[in-house]
Short mmCIF file of C-alpha atoms in Angstrom, two decimals:
data_model
loop_
_atom_site.label_atom_id
_atom_site.label_comp_id
_atom_site.label_asym_id
_atom_site.label_seq_id
_atom_site.Cartn_x
_atom_site.Cartn_y
_atom_site.Cartn_z
CA UNK A 16 0.00 0.00 0.00
CA UNK A 17 1.38 3.40 -0.96
CA UNK A 18 0.86 6.19 1.55
CA UNK A 19 -1.00 8.24 -1.07
CA UNK A 20 -3.68 5.57 -1.26
CA UNK A 21 -4.87 6.59 2.18
CA UNK A 22 -6.34 9.74 0.67
CA UNK A 23 -8.99 7.96 -1.40
CA UNK A 24 -11.86 7.82 1.08
CA UNK A 25 -15.57 8.18 0.59
CA UNK A 26 -18.02 9.93 2.90
CA UNK A 27 -20.25 6.94 3.54
CA UNK A 28 -21.87 5.06 6.32
CA UNK A 29 -22.02 7.45 9.27
CA UNK A 30 -24.56 10.06 8.28
CA UNK A 31 -27.58 7.83 8.92
CA UNK A 32 -27.01 7.42 12.65
CA UNK A 33 -24.63 10.26 13.63
CA UNK A 34 -26.04 13.78 14.23
CA UNK A 35 -25.52 15.81 11.09
CA UNK A 36 -23.42 18.46 12.82
CA UNK A 37 -21.09 15.82 14.24
CA UNK A 38 -20.85 14.06 10.90
CA UNK A 39 -20.04 17.32 9.18
CA UNK A 40 -17.51 18.38 11.80
CA UNK A 41 -15.76 14.99 11.80
CA UNK A 42 -15.37 14.99 8.03
CA UNK A 43 -14.33 18.63 7.91
CA UNK A 44 -11.67 17.94 10.53
CA UNK A 45 -10.47 14.92 8.60
CA UNK A 46 -10.06 16.71 5.29
CA UNK A 47 -8.62 19.92 6.78
CA UNK A 48 -5.91 17.93 8.54
CA UNK A 49 -5.33 15.45 5.72
CA UNK A 50 -2.30 17.28 4.18
CA UNK A 51 -0.56 17.15 7.55
CA UNK A 52 -1.51 13.51 8.08
CA UNK A 53 -0.28 12.57 4.59
CA UNK A 54 3.04 14.31 5.21
CA UNK A 55 3.44 12.56 8.58
CA UNK A 56 2.66 9.17 7.06
CA UNK A 57 5.08 9.80 4.20
CA UNK A 58 7.86 10.82 6.61
CA UNK A 59 7.19 7.85 8.87
CA UNK A 60 7.27 5.42 5.94
CA UNK A 61 10.47 6.97 4.58
CA UNK A 62 12.12 6.49 7.99
CA UNK A 63 10.82 2.91 8.33
CA UNK A 64 8.72 4.08 11.28
CA UNK A 65 5.19 3.71 9.91
CA UNK A 66 2.64 3.10 12.67
CA UNK A 67 1.72 -0.38 13.81
CA UNK A 68 -1.94 -0.20 14.83
CA UNK A 69 -4.22 -2.66 16.60
CA UNK A 70 -7.99 -2.24 16.63
CA UNK A 71 -10.47 -4.07 18.82
CA UNK A 72 -14.10 -5.07 18.63
CA UNK A 73 -16.38 -6.87 21.07
CA UNK A 74 -19.67 -8.09 19.66
CA UNK A 75 -20.95 -8.07 16.06
CA UNK A 76 -24.74 -8.41 15.86
CA UNK A 77 -27.78 -6.62 14.46
CA UNK A 78 -29.56 -5.92 17.75
CA UNK A 79 -27.46 -2.99 19.06
CA UNK A 80 -27.99 -4.46 22.53
CA UNK A 81 -24.99 -2.69 24.07
CA UNK A 82 -22.69 0.22 23.24
CA UNK A 83 -20.03 -2.34 22.38
CA UNK A 84 -22.21 -4.08 19.77
CA UNK A 85 -21.58 -3.23 16.10
CA UNK A 86 -23.85 -4.35 13.26
CA UNK A 87 -22.35 -6.76 10.69
CA UNK A 88 -22.71 -4.34 7.75
CA UNK A 89 -20.75 -1.61 9.54
CA UNK A 90 -18.16 -4.15 10.63
CA UNK A 91 -17.59 -5.36 7.08
CA UNK A 92 -17.44 -1.78 5.80
CA UNK A 93 -14.82 -0.84 8.38
CA UNK A 94 -12.64 -3.89 7.81
CA UNK A 95 -12.94 -3.54 4.04
CA UNK A 96 -11.76 0.06 4.32
CA UNK A 97 -8.83 -1.07 6.47
CA UNK A 98 -7.97 -3.78 3.94
CA UNK A 99 -7.89 -1.27 1.09
CA UNK A 100 -5.50 1.12 2.82
CA UNK A 101 -3.30 -0.88 5.20
CA UNK A 102 -1.47 -4.16 5.55
CA UNK A 103 -3.77 -6.39 7.63
CA UNK A 104 -1.45 -8.55 9.70
CA UNK A 105 -1.47 -11.02 12.56
CA UNK A 106 -0.68 -9.77 16.03
CA UNK A 107 2.55 -11.73 15.79
CA UNK A 108 3.56 -9.86 12.63
CA UNK A 109 2.55 -6.54 14.18
CA UNK A 110 4.74 -7.25 17.17
CA UNK A 111 7.63 -8.37 14.94
CA UNK A 112 7.58 -5.05 13.06
CA UNK A 113 7.78 -3.20 16.37
CA UNK A 114 10.60 -5.33 17.75
CA UNK A 115 12.80 -5.24 14.63
CA UNK A 116 12.53 -1.45 14.70
CA UNK A 117 11.47 -0.98 11.11
CA UNK A 118 8.05 -0.79 9.44
CA UNK A 119 7.93 0.83 5.97
CA UNK A 120 4.13 0.58 5.59
CA UNK A 121 1.30 1.28 8.08
CA UNK A 122 -0.27 -1.96 9.23
CA UNK A 123 -3.29 -2.99 11.29
CA UNK A 124 -4.09 -6.05 13.37
CA UNK A 125 -7.73 -6.85 14.24
CA UNK A 126 -8.69 -8.18 17.67
CA UNK A 127 -11.83 -9.07 19.63
CA UNK A 128 -12.39 -9.01 23.40
CA UNK A 129 -14.57 -11.03 25.82
CA UNK A 130 -15.90 -13.76 23.50
CA UNK A 131 -19.50 -13.48 22.29
CA UNK A 132 -21.25 -16.33 20.50
CA UNK A 133 -22.87 -13.86 18.09
CA UNK A 134 -19.47 -13.27 16.49
CA UNK A 135 -19.67 -16.77 15.03
CA UNK A 136 -22.75 -15.92 12.96
CA UNK A 137 -21.25 -13.50 10.45
CA UNK A 138 -18.12 -11.68 11.60
CA UNK A 139 -15.64 -14.50 12.10
CA UNK A 140 -16.78 -16.66 9.15
CA UNK A 141 -16.46 -13.59 6.91
CA UNK A 142 -12.95 -12.85 8.17
CA UNK A 143 -11.91 -16.45 7.56
CA UNK A 144 -13.39 -16.44 4.04
CA UNK A 145 -11.60 -13.18 3.24
CA UNK A 146 -8.30 -14.43 4.66
CA UNK A 147 -8.14 -11.59 7.19
CA UNK A 148 -6.21 -12.50 10.35
CA UNK A 149 -7.48 -11.68 13.82
CA UNK A 150 -6.77 -12.44 17.46
CA UNK A 151 -9.72 -13.43 19.64
CA UNK A 152 -9.40 -12.84 23.40
CA UNK A 153 -11.56 -15.18 25.48
CA UNK A 154 -12.73 -14.88 29.10
CA UNK A 155 -12.29 -18.46 30.30
CA UNK A 156 -14.95 -18.81 33.00
CA UNK A 157 -17.79 -17.46 30.88
CA UNK A 158 -16.81 -19.77 28.04
CA UNK A 159 -16.92 -22.78 30.35
CA UNK A 160 -20.09 -21.94 32.30
CA UNK A 161 -22.12 -20.14 29.65
CA UNK A 162 -22.88 -17.35 32.12
CA UNK A 163 -23.35 -13.86 30.62
CA UNK A 164 -20.70 -11.23 31.31
CA UNK A 165 -21.32 -9.08 34.42
CA UNK A 166 -20.96 -5.86 32.41
CA UNK A 167 -23.82 -7.03 30.17
CA UNK A 168 -26.00 -8.08 33.10
CA UNK A 169 -25.45 -4.64 34.64
CA UNK A 170 -27.26 -3.27 31.59
CA UNK A 171 -30.02 -5.85 31.81
CA UNK A 172 -28.63 -7.87 28.88
CA UNK A 173 -28.00 -11.60 29.15
CA UNK A 174 -25.85 -12.07 26.04
CA UNK A 175 -24.45 -15.50 25.25
CA UNK A 176 -20.69 -16.06 25.47
CA UNK A 177 -18.78 -18.38 23.18
CA UNK A 178 -18.78 -22.08 23.90
CA UNK A 179 -15.65 -24.18 24.04
CA UNK A 180 -16.62 -25.88 20.79
CA UNK A 181 -16.89 -22.49 19.08
CA UNK A 182 -13.49 -21.41 20.33
CA UNK A 183 -11.94 -24.70 19.25
CA UNK A 184 -13.47 -24.24 15.80
CA UNK A 185 -12.00 -20.73 15.61
CA UNK A 186 -8.55 -22.04 16.49
CA UNK A 187 -8.86 -24.79 13.88
CA UNK A 188 -9.80 -22.21 11.23
CA UNK A 189 -6.62 -20.24 11.91
CA UNK A 190 -7.86 -17.58 14.32
CA UNK A 191 -5.36 -16.78 17.08
CA UNK A 192 -6.90 -17.34 20.51
CA UNK A 193 -5.74 -15.08 23.34
CA UNK A 194 -6.46 -14.96 27.07
CA UNK A 195 -8.74 -12.32 28.58
CA UNK A 196 -8.43 -13.50 32.18
CA UNK A 197 -10.46 -16.09 34.09
CA UNK A 198 -13.38 -13.97 35.36
CA UNK A 199 -12.90 -10.52 33.71
CA UNK A 200 -12.04 -8.54 36.87
CA UNK A 201 -10.33 -5.19 37.21
CA UNK A 202 -6.86 -6.62 37.80
CA UNK A 203 -5.68 -3.43 39.50
CA UNK A 204 -8.11 -4.24 42.33
CA UNK A 205 -6.97 -7.84 42.77
CA UNK A 206 -4.96 -7.93 46.00
CA UNK A 207 -4.38 -11.66 46.43
CA UNK A 208 -1.31 -12.78 44.43
CA UNK A 209 -2.80 -16.24 43.95
CA UNK A 210 -5.98 -14.81 42.47
CA UNK A 211 -3.91 -12.61 40.17
CA UNK A 212 -1.98 -15.69 39.07
CA UNK A 213 -5.23 -17.53 38.44
CA UNK A 214 -6.55 -14.71 36.27
CA UNK A 215 -3.40 -14.29 34.19
CA UNK A 216 -1.39 -17.51 34.24
CA UNK A 217 -3.64 -20.43 35.20
CA UNK A 218 -6.46 -19.24 32.95
CA UNK A 219 -3.96 -19.20 30.07
CA UNK A 220 -2.69 -22.66 30.94
CA UNK A 221 -6.21 -24.11 31.06
CA UNK A 222 -7.18 -22.42 27.80
CA UNK A 223 -4.11 -23.88 26.11
CA UNK A 224 -5.02 -27.34 27.37
CA UNK A 225 -8.61 -27.03 26.16
CA UNK A 226 -7.87 -25.77 22.65
CA UNK A 227 -4.60 -27.70 22.28
CA UNK A 228 -2.77 -24.66 21.00
CA UNK A 229 -0.39 -22.09 22.52
CA UNK A 230 -1.95 -18.91 23.92
CA UNK A 231 0.61 -16.18 23.42
CA UNK A 232 -1.26 -12.93 24.11
CA UNK A 233 -3.20 -11.44 27.01
CA UNK A 234 -5.71 -8.58 26.90
CA UNK A 235 -6.38 -6.66 30.10
CA UNK A 236 -10.07 -6.63 31.08
CA UNK A 237 -11.46 -3.11 30.63
CA UNK A 238 -7.99 -2.06 29.47
CA UNK A 239 -7.91 1.58 30.60
CA UNK A 240 -4.75 3.00 32.21
CA UNK A 241 -6.24 2.56 35.69
CA UNK A 242 -6.69 -1.17 35.00
CA UNK A 243 -3.09 -1.85 33.91
CA UNK A 244 -1.63 -3.00 37.19
CA UNK A 245 2.16 -3.06 37.44
CA UNK A 246 2.16 -6.45 39.19
CA UNK A 247 -0.03 -7.93 36.46
CA UNK A 248 2.30 -6.60 33.76
CA UNK A 249 5.28 -8.21 35.45
CA UNK A 250 3.43 -11.50 36.00
CA UNK A 251 2.37 -11.71 32.36
CA UNK A 252 5.92 -11.07 31.21
CA UNK A 253 7.35 -13.67 33.59
CA UNK A 254 4.69 -16.19 32.53
CA UNK A 255 6.02 -16.04 28.98
CA UNK A 256 3.32 -14.10 27.15
CA UNK A 257 4.62 -12.55 23.95
CA UNK A 258 2.60 -9.37 24.57
CA UNK A 259 -0.25 -7.81 26.52
CA UNK A 260 -2.90 -5.48 25.10
CA UNK A 261 -4.56 -2.40 26.53
CA UNK A 262 -7.76 -0.81 25.20
CA UNK A 263 -7.62 2.98 25.51
CA UNK A 264 -6.20 4.01 22.17
CA UNK A 265 -2.75 4.94 20.97
CA UNK A 266 -0.27 4.12 18.26
CA UNK A 267 2.61 1.65 18.32
CA UNK A 268 5.80 2.56 16.49
CA UNK A 269 8.90 0.54 15.59
CA UNK A 270 11.64 0.60 18.18
CA UNK A 271 9.82 -0.55 21.33
CA UNK A 272 10.01 -3.99 22.89
CA UNK A 273 6.55 -4.89 21.64
CA UNK A 274 5.31 -6.22 24.98
CA UNK A 275 2.59 -3.64 25.65
CA UNK A 276 0.43 -3.18 22.55
CA UNK A 277 -1.91 -0.22 22.56
CA UNK A 278 -5.21 -0.76 20.79
CA UNK A 279 -7.66 1.57 19.11
CA UNK A 280 -11.42 1.16 19.77
CA UNK A 281 -13.63 0.68 16.71
CA UNK A 282 -17.20 1.90 17.22
CA UNK A 283 -20.01 2.25 14.69
CA UNK A 284 -18.70 5.38 13.01
CA UNK A 285 -16.36 4.85 10.09
CA UNK A 286 -15.20 8.48 10.11
CA UNK A 287 -13.93 8.13 13.67
CA UNK A 288 -11.96 5.07 12.64
CA UNK A 289 -10.56 6.96 9.63
CA UNK A 290 -9.46 9.80 11.88
CA UNK A 291 -7.77 7.40 14.29
CA UNK A 292 -6.05 5.27 11.67
CA UNK A 293 -4.45 8.08 9.68
CA UNK A 294 -2.40 9.57 12.53
CA UNK A 295 -4.89 11.96 14.10
CA UNK A 296 -2.92 15.03 15.24
CA UNK A 297 -5.15 15.19 18.34
CA UNK A 298 -3.99 11.74 19.39
CA UNK A 299 -0.25 12.18 18.93
CA UNK A 300 1.25 12.95 22.32
CA UNK A 301 -1.99 12.28 24.21
CA UNK A 302 -0.70 9.37 26.28
CA UNK A 303 2.84 10.48 27.04
CA UNK A 304 2.46 9.93 30.80
CA UNK A 305 -0.36 7.42 30.96
CA UNK A 306 1.57 4.63 32.68
CA UNK A 307 4.06 6.09 35.16
CA UNK A 308 6.08 3.12 36.44
CA UNK A 309 7.94 2.81 39.69
CA UNK A 310 11.70 3.04 39.03
CA UNK A 311 12.35 -0.57 39.95
CA UNK A 312 9.51 -1.74 37.71
CA UNK A 313 10.17 0.43 34.70
CA UNK A 314 11.05 -2.54 32.51
CA UNK A 315 7.57 -4.00 33.05
CA UNK A 316 5.87 -1.05 31.42
CA UNK A 317 8.10 -0.33 28.46
CA UNK A 318 5.65 0.87 25.83
CA UNK A 319 5.77 -0.44 22.30
CA UNK A 320 5.79 2.85 20.44
CA UNK A 321 9.43 3.71 19.94
CA UNK A 322 11.12 7.01 20.59
CA UNK A 323 11.84 10.33 18.96
CA UNK A 324 9.66 12.78 17.07
CA UNK A 325 7.50 11.62 14.23
CA UNK A 326 6.04 15.00 13.18
CA UNK A 327 6.48 18.54 14.47
CA UNK A 328 4.23 18.98 17.46
CA UNK A 329 3.68 15.27 17.96
CA UNK A 330 5.85 12.76 19.79
CA UNK A 331 6.53 9.66 17.78
CA UNK A 332 6.67 7.69 21.03
CA UNK A 333 3.11 8.37 22.04
CA UNK A 334 -0.42 7.81 20.83
#
């Protein structure tokens, strides 16, 4: 993909369900800042420091039951747009480009959190048919018991989680299965070291045994900065995970150690995704001090977004 290809977008999809003034403002912002974005992307590619981006979804279904549910048509439109303008890569390839310190073309890795059975109706079969890689993070206990997720029940929604057979079928079809803890707690509030180990390490070990495949990645439940506990980071690293994922936005750039992968949320509005994925000037530098580590634990929180300036006014090491 040439950087110039990123400029060929169409104003579709969002106007029907986004207030007109927001739709207009979002597109105006996009096009007014596009020359700067294009220059930044060109400079990054020329330096071998093109962004490595990871997006995440939760549930793909027509019912709009929760704010984290996206309809299948919008999902296909978003992923098709990503496929036209970026390299769509596995999480392993995304991490490799970070670790080797060189990425000449912007790339995107697609992930899912929690594990909803509805994803098996259209979203995952379509990805497999199209040959689009993704990583699917599963909450172990809900998969085994069939109990709805607490955050859904809090909204009065009893949505069905994936079954073990569904997850095994995903793994067989080539989808990377990742761990999303045992019971989906806020790990920063887990005091007992044994419980923390159960959520991060033992849940991974049991998932590996059940699907008969290695589980190499862990996604923090909720995934905001306040949920990224320093002890949990260290435990995941010591347990041999290749990487952990957060969920509050941000770009990854070549030159980091690739252990902490920042992910970009994908909601129902394609224009928001376009703004995120083309180096939004508002996002560069936003998270410079989001994870202040203790001195003795600094190695546990090394971010995966490199160092040095990418564009004037924006730090290449932040998202």
